[in-house]
Amino acid sequence: MTSATQPYAETVTVVQREVTYAEAIREGLRQEMRRDPRVFLVGEDIGVYGGAFGVTGDLVHEFGSDRVRDTPIAEEVIAGLAIGAAITGMRPVAEMQFSDFVTLAMEQLVNQAAKMRFMLGGKIAVPMVVRMPGGSGTGAAAQHSQSLEAWFAHVPGLKVVMPATPHDAKGLLIAAIRDLNPVLVFEHKLLYRVKGSVPPELYTEELGKALVRRPGHDLSLIAYSIMVPRALEAAELLANEGIEAEVVDVRCLRPLDEATIVASARHTGRVLVIHEAVRSGGFGGEIVARIAESEAFDFLDAPIRRLAGRETPVPYNRALERSTVPQVEDIVAAARALVRE
Amino acid sequence: MTSATQPYAETVTVVQREVTYAEAIREGLRQEMRRDPRVFLVGEDIGVYGGAFGVTGDLVHEFGSDRVRDTPIAEEVIAGLAIGAAITGMRPVAEMQFSDFVTLAMEQLVNQAAKMRFMLGGKIAVPMVVRMPGGSGTGAAAQHSQSLEAWFAHVPGLKVVMPATPHDAKGLLIAAIRDLNPVLVFEHKLLYRVKGSVPPELYTEELGKALVRRPGHDLSLIAYSIMVPRALEAAELLANEGIEAEVVDVRCLRPLDEATIVASARHTGRVLVIHEAVRSGGFGGEIVARIAESEAFDFLDAPIRRLAGRETPVPYNRALERSTVPQVEDIVAAARALVRE
Amino acid sequence: MREALQLMLRIRAFEETAEQLYMRGLVHGTMHLSIGQEASAVGAVLALEPTDYILSTHRGHGHCIAKGADLGRMMAEFMGREHGYCRGRGGSMHIADIDGGNLGANGIVAAGLPIAVGVGLSMQLQALPHVCLAFFGDGAANEGAFHEALNVAAIWKLPVVFFCENNNYAMSMSVRNAFPTELISQRAQAYNLPGVTVDGNDLQAVYGATAAAVARARAGAGASLIEARTYRWRGHSKSDRNLYRTQQEIAAWKERDPIAHLRTQLIADGLLQEAEAEAMAAQVREEIAAAVAFAEASPEPDPRDLEDEVYA
Amino acid sequence: MREALQLMLRIRAFEETAEQLYMRGLVHGTMHLSIGQEASAVGAVLALEPTDYILSTHRGHGHCIAKGADLGRMMAEFMGREHGYCRGRGGSMHIADIDGGNLGANGIVAAGLPIAVGVGLSMQLQALPHVCLAFFGDGAANEGAFHEALNVAAIWKLPVVFFCENNNYAMSMSVRNAFPTELISQRAQAYNLPGVTVDGNDLQAVYGATAAAVARARAGAGASLIEARTYRWRGHSKSDRNLYRTQQEIAAWKERDPIAHLRTQLIADGLLQEAEAEAMAAQVREEIAAAVAFAEASPEPDPRDLEDEVYA
Ligand SMILES: Cc1ncc(C[n+]2csc(CCOP(=O)(O)OP(=O)(O)O)c2C)c(N)n1
Ligand SMILES: Cc1ncc(C[n+]2csc(CCOP(=O)(O)OP(=O)(O)O)c2C)c(N)n1
Ligand SMILES: [Mg+2]
Ligand SMILES: [Mg+2]
């Protein structure tokens, strides 16, 4: 939580290698697997097929089908076996092919992985990772497009990571693998092909640390995952209108870097919280509550606003689908309205 | 949403029959099953055993084991069969023996029941109910004591009911059974033995309507389920100190009666949101956000506060367990602090 | 049997056209084609009455057509249009034809099986004579839902037919690696249910096995498991590069084309003339062209009041 | 075998004492007693090496004692005290003895089975010679997790022993109503695993079957399913009024007391004298009394820093 005293991301000045979010994940997995023989991958079609979204790619060729392990379609066992392996010396990285399928693994993740350490009086650690592609935008309809991160942010014992950039996709993943707790990483399908600068070496990004991606003083756009690049794009457009938005990338929902969020709210006095997940019961409510409960409350110049997914399942048709999730223009409009309040 | 214009519950003046929350549920089931042959009950040990908490009691003797149907331990099928029966003419009322076991039925409830109508373009309705005992206080430890309602309040297509009194346990349940949508009813284990006045006839309570259980002007205690009686008890103690708390019983998390909540916040200017579920990611965040986004924002005299479950799994030891969940004295203390802010 | 051939041709043509539309960028989303599996879809559904139910899968176009769905409304749904079966909300993976007894394709593997138990129970409780046939893949047979559903259907003697289309792969996972046994139908024994394996590319074999299971279900004798061995000619979905199987294997299965097989048989049996077969194919092509035209003429759905459609 | 008798006596005495403590209102929570099932717990665990793992169930006191747990720390946990195995956080349903290879009781039916797959896989990946034995009940065998776990353990030939304690009831659900087959072990065939049913009240039968399965697992030949037929004398938990079974049935099973059976056998075989048996029982009573004293002397845990213990 050093962010409060160090509020702005350092500006990258040197030209760096650009790789996609998916490649960054694969590179992180490859490097960590080379470093640590305890790490193995397990999931559906992650081997020869290379993963439904191509994330694991050719890893099976380097590490073999023992360490890049295809399973039958059996999500409960995928989660459960990660637990069993984690508590007996391994470092499993499991994949749910779509995050929607985690509905079949809730018992193992929530009742077992999250609680085991606490229930057993601290006698055990459960160092495992579950990677899950989430979000809409690919026409995959209601059962393949959800954003369910809020559920897990509600579960003590789990950590929840939402990387927004290729850099974070790699660094937060490595940190997650080395973490001694069960960590869920929600990757956004539409980000997989987005490029960004990624250091070629192994590195970690601290779990539980938000980042101010863009400084500003007129309002705070608090976002995570795909809503970060959208908020940054919106901020550029807003800047053309003379509105300087500060963009905070939450990065990790549990543990949550409340200090950075509250500092930004206090600094700008106007807050728009943005996520793709359905608004009601979404994690945005938690962020709003943290601000509303905090010392920033007295510095607010307008009601806190949320911009989030509509109160519907995700529809198939492209225009319908697009309408259910905040787009850049929606952020611009909501921000504009907020600074006028 | 008539609540905004009719903010206070009518005071009950005639002496009424007192029955327990569990009896009220059973009576509601019995009467509705007599009225509507499509209604049947399904779950583990609900027949001869009478239910793990004795809720279904002797119903099997009146309706037989076809309509009060014991299942093997197979939560995914319990949920799924309710869906299949609901879409082909029946009115299933399924039970999860403990709400924690719904982790095994998330796929059916969230991906199927909630979305079916929408995904199929409105061609179908899924009139089913899932009853689930939740909450802590019985020494059942981490896997039998959770409060998971926030998850479902995040899912469009589901309705989520949290009855706080025997009256509501019956009336909201009947409404849930008659509703054409999947409705989840979270019953609190510690409430099962609590008595209250319950009309002997069949009646429904509207889903999606909050109730001001006690008027007051110094602060609003916004609560649901077991926290309602605790808030009312706290309000009595606070009244002795000259603090008049208004107690709002949310009753239904989805649909949410925002109008009643916002009206109370605006009226008192100070809000304490209370629930048993873990604070982070809990539904309290949603309630706070609704207020912080609303016109009540300008009427707030203090930051909105939440009082909720600690950030841990529920421990076994009685004192530990008690410490993880808001008690009457915690509400009194938090309310007192809030009015002084 | 001529009807069967026509249905199979219709499915093949639908799938090929769907593929073309997809290639031409006219479809946003995913699709799972059932080319090569037409006999299992048609053979199974022909053994049902119109008032019986089916539950379908992500690879569901064939089931839907076999159950008598309107091709135009299917195509419109595939293209996400307002006049599609789901008004463009569901797409390929969720096409349903409720009035026709198709309770819907499903995007979640094995998810239809617990629902089928409920449909069966509902029939039993209402003393209705209808049967529920649940399609699922080989991959689905390794999900927990399969086990729970078959067990409950067995103990309650529900009128359900569990119909497994074993096309040898669950995405890239070969049945050789996913199953410790040779036959999926063998699992029926664990639930004391009849279980048979049939050549899923042989329309009559599929029909026969299903008819027996349906008769049993309708007679109140309970559920059955059928395994139909077949093969999908196309990749799992459009992102599939077929790295997990050989071109040789695909070619060998194409030799066993269920449509050619039935056609040859009907002609050999004197039930069909070459010319009739050609006419049938031509007619199907027209039907599909009309379906595409219908779909293309259908308006885009309106995003405005989407929230109003979530609840009944 | 004398060791086995001692362990069984210890379990019985622990359970009886637990029950008394509960009756006296000294325990806040629930408990599931395994009185009558001692031979299955002990017979199974005796076939393991100390370095092997077990996964236990809600009815887990017996498994834990058989695996060599400290009675005082168990009793302290049961009473929710700081010196209990879980520092009072877990209670009866979550007692674990990690150092002793007991990875924990579990409050969720069948939840240990997927975890056991992971332990087995972990051993295989690390080329360690240890075996994982997962206890579960008849009720658990109808959960989806059972199916997924057995299938995956089978295809990967994991060193796991699936040990089903069939005590004829899952709470109030009789196996007669919950299963369409006579034998649960028959389900092994669906996964091409060896499956046997043994008299769970016969220590030697249990031991023999388990030893064979363990040897197979350790040799790299894969998993097995064992069904041990037994009976719980007490209700499912304390709220049970035994409405689903007859007193007659309970009495008949009490006649088949596994402890009396082994004791008689040992004496008949000349491996034990009456007096030794008495001395053993007396010693066990002392152990349990000491365990209670230890538990009662153990402090109550402190609620203050609970949040700090959630994460490693
Ligand atoms: C629960 C679940 N897990 C994984 C997937 C992703 N997925 C979709 S289809 C499929 C393969 C299904 O194989 P099978 O059941 O054999 O059907 P087929 O595709 O061969 O027709 C997979 C893994 C899913 N949709 N649902
Ligand atoms: C998933 C799940 N469903 C239901 C329960 C409630 N429950 C606890 S034990 C039990 C019966 C278990 O039966 P069985 O597996 O035969 O074990 P036994 O109690 O007979 O030892 C039930 C229904 C649970 N704990 N977990
Ligand atoms: Mg397949
Ligand atoms: Mg049992």
CSV table of N, CA and C in Angstrom, one decimal, chain A residues 157-220:
chain,number,residue,atom,x,y,z
A,157,GLY,N,-9.9,-15.5,2.0
A,157,GLY,CA,-9.1,-16.6,1.7
A,157,GLY,C,-8.7,-16.7,0.3
A,158,LEU,N,-9.5,-16.0,-0.6
A,158,LEU,CA,-9.1,-16.0,-2.0
A,158,LEU,C,-8.4,-14.6,-2.3
A,159,LYS,N,-7.6,-14.6,-3.3
A,159,LYS,CA,-7.2,-13.3,-3.9
A,159,LYS,C,-7.7,-13.2,-5.3
A,160,VAL,N,-8.0,-12.0,-5.7
A,160,VAL,CA,-8.7,-11.8,-7.0
A,160,VAL,C,-7.9,-10.8,-7.8
A,161,VAL,N,-7.4,-11.2,-9.0
A,161,VAL,CA,-6.6,-10.3,-9.8
A,161,VAL,C,-7.2,-10.1,-11.1
A,162,MET,N,-7.2,-8.8,-11.6
A,162,MET,CA,-7.8,-8.4,-12.8
A,162,MET,C,-6.9,-7.6,-13.7
A,163,PRO,N,-5.9,-8.3,-14.4
A,163,PRO,CA,-4.9,-7.5,-15.1
A,163,PRO,C,-5.5,-6.8,-16.3
A,164,ALA,N,-5.0,-5.5,-16.5
A,164,ALA,CA,-5.5,-4.7,-17.6
A,164,ALA,C,-4.5,-4.5,-18.7
A,165,THR,N,-3.3,-4.9,-18.5
A,165,THR,CA,-2.3,-4.7,-19.5
A,165,THR,C,-1.4,-6.0,-19.7
A,166,PRO,N,-0.7,-6.1,-20.8
A,166,PRO,CA,0.2,-7.2,-20.9
A,166,PRO,C,1.2,-7.3,-19.8
A,167,HIS,N,1.7,-6.1,-19.5
A,167,HIS,CA,2.7,-6.0,-18.4
A,167,HIS,C,2.2,-6.7,-17.1
A,168,ASP,N,1.0,-6.3,-16.7
A,168,ASP,CA,0.4,-6.8,-15.5
A,168,ASP,C,0.0,-8.3,-15.7
A,169,ALA,N,-0.5,-8.6,-16.9
A,169,ALA,CA,-0.9,-10.0,-17.1
A,169,ALA,C,0.2,-10.9,-16.8
A,170,LYS,N,1.5,-10.5,-17.1
A,170,LYS,CA,2.6,-11.3,-16.8
A,170,LYS,C,3.0,-11.2,-15.3
A,171,GLY,N,3.2,-9.9,-14.9
A,171,GLY,CA,3.8,-9.7,-13.6
A,171,GLY,C,2.9,-10.1,-12.4
A,172,LEU,N,1.6,-9.9,-12.6
A,172,LEU,CA,0.6,-10.3,-11.6
A,172,LEU,C,0.5,-11.8,-11.6
A,173,LEU,N,0.6,-12.4,-12.7
A,173,LEU,CA,0.5,-13.9,-12.8
A,173,LEU,C,1.6,-14.5,-12.1
A,174,ILE,N,2.8,-14.0,-12.3
A,174,ILE,CA,4.0,-14.6,-11.6
A,174,ILE,C,3.8,-14.4,-10.1
A,175,ALA,N,3.4,-13.3,-9.7
A,175,ALA,CA,3.2,-13.0,-8.3
A,175,ALA,C,2.1,-14.0,-7.7
A,176,ALA,N,1.1,-14.2,-8.5
A,176,ALA,CA,0.0,-15.1,-8.1
A,176,ALA,C,0.6,-16.6,-7.9
A,177,ILE,N,1.4,-17.0,-8.9
A,177,ILE,CA,2.0,-18.3,-8.8
A,177,ILE,C,2.8,-18.5,-7.5
A,178,ARG,N,3.6,-17.4,-7.2
A,178,ARG,CA,4.5,-17.5,-6.0
A,178,ARG,C,3.8,-17.2,-4.7
A,179,ASP,N,2.6,-16.7,-4.8
A,179,ASP,CA,1.8,-16.4,-3.6
A,179,ASP,C,1.4,-17.8,-2.9
A,180,LEU,N,1.3,-17.8,-1.6
A,180,LEU,CA,1.0,-19.0,-0.9
A,180,LEU,C,-0.5,-19.3,-0.8
A,181,ASN,N,-1.3,-18.4,-1.4
A,181,ASN,CA,-2.7,-18.5,-1.3
A,181,ASN,C,-3.4,-18.8,-2.6
A,182,PRO,N,-4.6,-19.3,-2.6
A,182,PRO,CA,-5.3,-19.4,-3.9
A,182,PRO,C,-5.6,-18.1,-4.5
A,183,VAL,N,-5.2,-17.9,-5.7
A,183,VAL,CA,-5.3,-16.7,-6.4
A,183,VAL,C,-6.1,-16.9,-7.7
A,184,LEU,N,-7.2,-16.1,-7.9
A,184,LEU,CA,-7.9,-16.3,-9.2
A,184,LEU,C,-7.6,-15.1,-10.1
A,185,VAL,N,-7.2,-15.4,-11.3
A,185,VAL,CA,-6.8,-14.4,-12.2
A,185,VAL,C,-7.9,-14.4,-13.3
A,186,PHE,N,-8.6,-13.3,-13.4
A,186,PHE,CA,-9.6,-13.1,-14.5
A,186,PHE,C,-8.9,-12.3,-15.7
A,187,GLU,N,-8.8,-13.0,-16.8
A,187,GLU,CA,-8.2,-12.4,-18.0
A,187,GLU,C,-9.4,-12.0,-18.9
A,188,HIS,N,-9.2,-10.9,-19.5
A,188,HIS,CA,-10.4,-10.5,-20.4
A,188,HIS,C,-10.1,-10.9,-21.8
A,189,LYS,N,-11.1,-11.6,-22.4
A,189,LYS,CA,-10.9,-12.2,-23.7
A,189,LYS,C,-10.5,-11.2,-24.8
A,190,LEU,N,-11.1,-10.0,-24.7
A,190,LEU,CA,-10.8,-9.0,-25.7
A,190,LEU,C,-9.4,-8.4,-25.5
A,191,LEU,N,-8.8,-8.6,-24.3
A,191,LEU,CA,-7.5,-8.1,-24.1
A,191,LEU,C,-6.4,-9.0,-24.7
A,192,TYR,N,-6.7,-10.2,-24.9
A,192,TYR,CA,-5.7,-11.2,-25.3
A,192,TYR,C,-4.8,-10.7,-26.4
A,193,ARG,N,-5.5,-10.0,-27.4
A,193,ARG,CA,-4.7,-9.6,-28.6
A,193,ARG,C,-4.1,-8.2,-28.4
A,194,VAL,N,-4.4,-7.5,-27.3
A,194,VAL,CA,-3.9,-6.2,-27.1
A,194,VAL,C,-2.4,-6.2,-26.8
A,195,LYS,N,-1.6,-5.3,-27.5
A,195,LYS,CA,-0.2,-5.3,-27.3
A,195,LYS,C,0.2,-4.3,-26.2
A,196,GLY,N,1.3,-4.5,-25.6
A,196,GLY,CA,1.9,-3.6,-24.7
A,196,GLY,C,3.3,-3.9,-24.4
A,197,SER,N,4.0,-3.0,-23.7
A,197,SER,CA,5.4,-3.3,-23.5
A,197,SER,C,5.6,-4.2,-22.3
A,198,VAL,N,6.3,-5.3,-22.4
A,198,VAL,CA,6.5,-6.3,-21.4
A,198,VAL,C,8.0,-6.6,-21.3
A,199,PRO,N,8.5,-6.4,-20.1
A,199,PRO,CA,9.9,-6.8,-19.9
A,199,PRO,C,10.1,-8.3,-20.2
A,200,PRO,N,11.2,-8.6,-20.9
A,200,PRO,CA,11.5,-10.0,-21.3
A,200,PRO,C,11.8,-10.9,-20.1
A,201,GLU,N,12.3,-10.3,-19.0
A,201,GLU,CA,12.7,-11.2,-17.9
A,201,GLU,C,11.5,-11.5,-17.0
A,202,LEU,N,11.8,-12.3,-16.0
A,202,LEU,CA,10.8,-12.7,-15.0
A,202,LEU,C,10.7,-11.5,-14.0
A,203,TYR,N,9.5,-11.1,-13.7
A,203,TYR,CA,9.3,-10.0,-12.7
A,203,TYR,C,7.9,-10.2,-12.1
A,204,THR,N,7.7,-9.7,-10.9
A,204,THR,CA,6.4,-9.8,-10.3
A,204,THR,C,5.8,-8.4,-10.1
A,205,GLU,N,4.6,-8.3,-10.1
A,205,GLU,CA,3.8,-7.1,-9.7
A,205,GLU,C,3.1,-7.4,-8.4
A,206,GLU,N,3.3,-6.6,-7.4
A,206,GLU,CA,2.7,-6.9,-6.1
A,206,GLU,C,1.2,-7.0,-6.2
A,207,LEU,N,0.7,-8.1,-5.5
A,207,LEU,CA,-0.8,-8.2,-5.5
A,207,LEU,C,-1.3,-7.3,-4.4
A,208,GLY,N,-2.4,-6.6,-4.8
A,208,GLY,CA,-3.0,-5.7,-3.8
A,208,GLY,C,-2.6,-4.3,-3.9
A,209,LYS,N,-2.1,-3.9,-5.0
A,209,LYS,CA,-1.6,-2.6,-5.2
A,209,LYS,C,-2.3,-2.0,-6.4
A,210,ALA,N,-3.0,-0.9,-6.3
A,210,ALA,CA,-3.6,-0.2,-7.4
A,210,ALA,C,-2.6,0.7,-8.0
A,211,LEU,N,-3.0,1.2,-9.2
A,211,LEU,CA,-2.0,2.1,-9.9
A,211,LEU,C,-2.8,3.3,-10.5
A,212,VAL,N,-2.2,4.4,-10.3
A,212,VAL,CA,-2.8,5.6,-11.0
A,212,VAL,C,-2.2,5.6,-12.4
A,213,ARG,N,-3.0,5.2,-13.4
A,213,ARG,CA,-2.4,5.1,-14.8
A,213,ARG,C,-2.3,6.4,-15.5
A,214,ARG,N,-3.1,7.4,-15.0
A,214,ARG,CA,-3.1,8.7,-15.6
A,214,ARG,C,-3.5,9.7,-14.5
A,215,PRO,N,-2.7,10.7,-14.3
A,215,PRO,CA,-3.0,11.7,-13.3
A,215,PRO,C,-4.1,12.7,-13.9
A,216,GLY,N,-4.8,13.3,-13.0
A,216,GLY,CA,-5.9,14.2,-13.4
A,216,GLY,C,-6.5,14.8,-12.2
A,217,HIS,N,-7.2,15.9,-12.3
A,217,HIS,CA,-7.8,16.5,-11.1
A,217,HIS,C,-9.3,16.8,-11.2
A,218,ASP,N,-9.9,16.6,-12.3
A,218,ASP,CA,-11.3,16.9,-12.4
A,218,ASP,C,-12.2,15.8,-12.0
A,219,LEU,N,-11.8,14.6,-12.2
A,219,LEU,CA,-12.6,13.4,-11.7
A,219,LEU,C,-11.7,12.2,-11.7
A,220,SER,N,-12.1,11.2,-10.9
A,220,SER,CA,-11.4,9.9,-10.9
A,220,SER,C,-12.2,8.9,-11.7
